[in-house]
Amino acid sequence: MFYEIRTYRLKNGAVPAYLKVVEEEGIAIQRKHLGELVAYFFSEIGPINEIVHIWAFSSLDDRERRRAALMDDPDWRAFLPKTRDLIEVAENKIMKAARFSPIGSIAP
């Protein structure tokens, strides 16, 4: 398994508005295309105004296909402007679980 970890630093005080629009509109579209949502977090202690969401994919090709389908969805394209202005910095990582990880490992 491969895990995409997306981290967003939002504008000061934007977490409630961001979570509301994602919950009401965005997450259903993402799940439709991306599949397995592992976790969706917001910071409580530490760096403030931070959102982290993690998605699992069987392969990098699987991720590429799913992301392309998401970007082709007119509902997703209509949704994006609702969050874009709330995000200051976006970071994206693709991680692979170690063999001994309790979450979906694959042999290196």
Coordinates of N, CA and C in Angstrom, one line a residue:
M1 N 0.8 -1.2 0.0 CA 0.0 0.0 0.0 C 0.9 1.2 0.0
F2 N 0.4 2.3 -0.6 CA 1.0 3.6 -0.7 C 0.0 4.5 0.0
Y3 N 0.6 5.5 0.8 CA -0.3 6.4 1.5 C 0.1 7.8 1.0
E4 N -0.9 8.6 0.6 CA -0.8 10.0 0.3 C -1.2 10.8 1.5
I5 N -0.2 11.6 2.0 CA -0.4 12.4 3.2 C -0.4 13.9 2.7
R6 N -1.6 14.5 2.8 CA -1.7 15.8 2.3 C -1.9 16.7 3.6
T7 N -1.0 17.7 3.7 CA -1.0 18.6 4.8 C -1.3 20.0 4.3
Y8 N -2.2 20.7 4.9 CA -2.6 22.1 4.5 C -2.4 23.0 5.7
R9 N -1.7 24.1 5.6 CA -1.7 25.1 6.6 C -2.7 26.1 6.1
L10 N -3.8 26.3 6.9 CA -4.9 27.2 6.6 C -4.6 28.6 7.1
K11 N -5.3 29.6 6.6 CA -5.3 30.9 7.1 C -5.8 30.9 8.5
N12 N -5.3 31.9 9.3 CA -5.7 32.0 10.7 C -7.2 31.9 10.9
G13 N -7.6 31.0 11.7 CA -9.1 30.9 12.0 C -9.9 30.2 11.0
A14 N -9.3 29.7 9.9 CA -10.1 29.1 8.8 C -10.5 27.6 9.0
V15 N -10.0 27.0 10.0 CA -10.3 25.5 10.2 C -11.8 25.2 10.3
P16 N -12.6 25.9 11.1 CA -14.0 25.6 11.1 C -14.7 25.7 9.7
A17 N -14.4 26.7 9.0 CA -15.0 26.9 7.7 C -14.6 25.9 6.7
Y18 N -13.3 25.5 6.8 CA -12.7 24.5 5.9 C -13.4 23.2 6.2
L19 N -13.4 22.8 7.4 CA -14.0 21.5 7.8 C -15.5 21.4 7.4
K20 N -16.2 22.5 7.6 CA -17.6 22.5 7.3 C -17.8 22.2 5.8
V21 N -17.1 23.0 4.9 CA -17.4 22.8 3.5 C -16.9 21.4 3.0
V22 N -15.8 20.9 3.6 CA -15.3 19.6 3.2 C -16.4 18.5 3.6
E23 N -16.8 18.6 4.9 CA -17.8 17.7 5.4 C -19.1 17.7 4.5
E24 N -19.6 18.9 4.3 CA -20.9 19.0 3.6 C -20.8 18.8 2.1
E25 N -19.7 19.0 1.4 CA -19.6 18.9 0.0 C -18.4 18.1 -0.5
G26 N -17.2 18.3 0.0 CA -16.0 17.8 -0.6 C -15.7 16.3 -0.4
I27 N -15.9 15.9 0.9 CA -15.5 14.5 1.2 C -16.2 13.4 0.4
A28 N -17.5 13.6 0.1 CA -18.2 12.6 -0.7 C -17.7 12.5 -2.1
I29 N -17.3 13.6 -2.7 CA -16.7 13.6 -4.0 C -15.3 12.9 -3.9
Q30 N -14.5 13.2 -2.9 CA -13.2 12.6 -2.8 C -13.3 11.1 -2.6
R31 N -14.2 10.7 -1.7 CA -14.4 9.2 -1.5 C -14.9 8.5 -2.7
K32 N -15.7 9.1 -3.5 CA -16.2 8.5 -4.7 C -15.1 8.1 -5.6
H33 N -14.0 9.0 -5.7 CA -12.9 8.7 -6.6 C -11.7 8.2 -6.0
L34 N -11.4 8.6 -4.8 CA -10.1 8.3 -4.2 C -10.1 7.0 -3.4
G35 N -11.3 6.6 -3.0 CA -11.4 5.3 -2.3 C -11.2 5.4 -0.8
E36 N -10.1 4.8 -0.3 CA -9.9 4.6 1.1 C -9.3 5.8 1.8
L37 N -10.2 6.4 2.6 CA -9.7 7.5 3.5 C -9.2 6.9 4.8
V38 N -8.0 7.1 5.1 CA -7.4 6.5 6.3 C -7.7 7.4 7.5
A39 N -7.5 8.7 7.3 CA -7.7 9.6 8.4 C -7.8 11.0 7.9
Y40 N -8.5 11.8 8.7 CA -8.7 13.3 8.4 C -8.5 14.0 9.7
F41 N -7.5 14.7 9.9 CA -7.1 15.4 11.2 C -7.1 16.9 11.0
F42 N -7.3 17.6 12.2 CA -6.9 19.0 12.3 C -6.1 19.1 13.6
S43 N -5.2 20.1 13.6 CA -4.3 20.2 14.8 C -5.1 20.8 16.0
E44 N -4.7 20.2 17.1 CA -5.3 20.6 18.4 C -4.2 21.3 19.2
I45 N -3.0 20.7 19.2 CA -1.8 21.2 19.9 C -0.7 21.1 18.8
G46 N 0.2 22.1 18.9 CA 1.3 22.2 17.9 C 1.0 23.2 16.9
P47 N 1.5 23.0 15.7 CA 1.2 24.0 14.6 C -0.3 24.2 14.5
I48 N -0.7 25.5 14.5 CA -2.1 25.7 14.5 C -2.6 25.8 13.0
N49 N -3.9 25.7 12.9 CA -4.5 25.9 11.6 C -4.0 24.8 10.5
E50 N -3.8 23.6 11.0 CA -3.2 22.6 10.1 C -4.3 21.5 9.9
I51 N -4.4 21.0 8.7 CA -5.2 19.9 8.3 C -4.3 18.8 7.7
V52 N -4.6 17.6 8.1 CA -3.8 16.5 7.5 C -4.9 15.4 7.1
H53 N -4.8 15.0 5.8 CA -5.7 13.9 5.4 C -4.8 12.8 4.7
I54 N -5.2 11.6 4.9 CA -4.4 10.4 4.5 C -5.2 9.5 3.7
W55 N -4.8 9.2 2.5 CA -5.5 8.3 1.5 C -4.6 7.1 1.2
A56 N -5.2 5.9 1.1 CA -4.5 4.7 0.8 C -4.7 4.3 -0.7
F57 N -3.7 3.8 -1.3 CA -3.7 3.4 -2.7 C -3.0 2.1 -2.8
S58 N -3.4 1.2 -3.7 CA -2.8 -0.1 -3.9 C -1.4 0.1 -4.6
S59 N -1.3 1.1 -5.4 CA -0.1 1.3 -6.2 C 0.0 2.8 -6.6
L60 N 1.1 3.2 -7.1 CA 1.2 4.6 -7.6 C 0.3 4.8 -8.9
D61 N 0.2 3.7 -9.7 CA -0.7 3.8 -10.9 C -2.1 4.0 -10.4
D62 N -2.5 3.2 -9.4 CA -3.9 3.3 -8.8 C -4.1 4.8 -8.4
R63 N -3.2 5.4 -7.7 CA -3.3 6.8 -7.2 C -3.5 7.7 -8.4
E64 N -2.6 7.5 -9.4 CA -2.7 8.4 -10.6 C -4.0 8.3 -11.3
R65 N -4.5 7.1 -11.4 CA -5.9 7.0 -12.1 C -7.0 7.6 -11.3
R66 N -6.9 7.4 -10.0 CA -8.0 7.9 -9.1 C -7.9 9.4 -9.0
R67 N -6.7 10.0 -8.9 CA -6.6 11.5 -8.9 C -7.0 12.1 -10.2
A68 N -6.7 11.4 -11.3 CA -7.2 12.0 -12.6 C -8.7 12.0 -12.7
A69 N -9.3 10.9 -12.2 CA -10.8 10.8 -12.2 C -11.4 11.9 -11.4
L70 N -10.8 12.2 -10.2 CA -11.2 13.2 -9.3 C -11.1 14.6 -10.0
M71 N -10.0 14.9 -10.6 CA -9.8 16.1 -11.3 C -10.7 16.3 -12.5
D72 N -11.2 15.2 -13.1 CA -12.1 15.3 -14.2 C -13.6 15.5 -13.8
D73 N -13.8 15.4 -12.5 CA -15.2 15.4 -12.0 C -15.6 16.9 -12.0
P74 N -16.7 17.3 -12.7 CA -17.1 18.7 -12.6 C -17.6 19.1 -11.2
D75 N -18.1 18.2 -10.4 CA -18.5 18.6 -9.1 C -17.2 19.0 -8.2
W76 N -16.1 18.2 -8.5 CA -14.9 18.5 -7.7 C -14.3 19.9 -8.2
R77 N -14.3 20.1 -9.5 CA -13.8 21.4 -10.0 C -14.7 22.6 -9.5
A78 N -16.0 22.3 -9.3 CA -16.8 23.4 -8.7 C -16.5 23.6 -7.2
F79 N -16.1 22.5 -6.6 CA -15.9 22.5 -5.1 C -14.6 23.3 -4.8
L80 N -13.5 23.1 -5.6 CA -12.2 23.6 -5.3 C -12.1 25.0 -4.9
P81 N -12.8 25.9 -5.6 CA -12.7 27.4 -5.2 C -13.2 27.6 -3.8
K82 N -14.0 26.8 -3.3 CA -14.6 27.0 -1.9 C -13.5 26.8 -0.8
T83 N -12.5 26.1 -1.1 CA -11.4 25.9 -0.1 C -10.1 26.5 -0.5
R84 N -9.9 26.8 -1.8 CA -8.6 27.3 -2.3 C -8.2 28.5 -1.5
D85 N -9.1 29.5 -1.3 CA -8.7 30.7 -0.6 C -8.4 30.6 0.9
L86 N -8.8 29.4 1.4 CA -8.6 29.1 2.9 C -7.2 28.6 3.1
I87 N -6.6 28.0 2.1 CA -5.3 27.3 2.2 C -4.1 28.3 1.9
E88 N -3.2 28.3 2.9 CA -2.0 29.2 2.7 C -0.8 28.3 2.1
V89 N -0.6 27.1 2.6 CA 0.5 26.2 2.1 C -0.1 24.8 2.0
A90 N 0.3 24.1 1.0 CA -0.1 22.7 0.8 C 1.2 21.9 0.6
E91 N 1.2 20.8 1.3 CA 2.3 19.8 1.1 C 1.7 18.4 0.9
N92 N 2.4 17.7 0.0 CA 1.9 16.4 -0.4 C 3.1 15.4 -0.3
K93 N 2.9 14.2 0.4 CA 3.9 13.2 0.4 C 3.2 11.9 0.1
I94 N 4.0 11.0 -0.6 CA 3.6 9.6 -0.8 C 4.5 8.8 0.1
M95 N 3.9 8.0 0.9 CA 4.7 7.2 1.9 C 4.3 5.7 1.7
K96 N 5.3 4.8 2.0 CA 5.1 3.4 2.0 C 5.3 2.9 3.4
A97 N 4.4 2.0 3.9 CA 4.5 1.5 5.2 C 5.6 0.5 5.3
A98 N 6.3 0.5 6.4 CA 7.4 -0.5 6.7 C 6.7 -1.9 6.9
R99 N 7.4 -2.9 6.7 CA 6.9 -4.3 6.8 C 6.3 -4.5 8.1
F100 N 6.8 -4.0 9.2 CA 6.2 -4.2 10.6 C 5.2 -3.2 11.0
S101 N 4.8 -2.3 10.1 CA 3.8 -1.3 10.4 C 2.4 -2.0 10.6
P102 N 1.6 -1.5 11.6 CA 0.3 -2.1 11.8 C -0.7 -1.7 10.7
I103 N -0.3 -0.7 9.9 CA -1.1 -0.2 8.8 C -0.5 -0.7 7.5
G104 N -1.3 -1.5 6.7 CA -1.1 -1.9 5.4 C 0.3 -1.9 4.8
S105 N 1.2 -2.7 5.3 CA 2.6 -2.7 4.8 C 2.7 -3.5 3.5
I106 N 3.7 -3.2 2.8 CA 4.1 -4.0 1.6 C 5.6 -4.2 1.7
A107 N 6.1 -5.3 1.2 CA 7.6 -5.5 1.2 C 8.3 -4.5 0.4
P108 N 9.4 -4.0 1.0 CA 10.2 -3.0 0.3 C 10.8 -3.5 -1.0

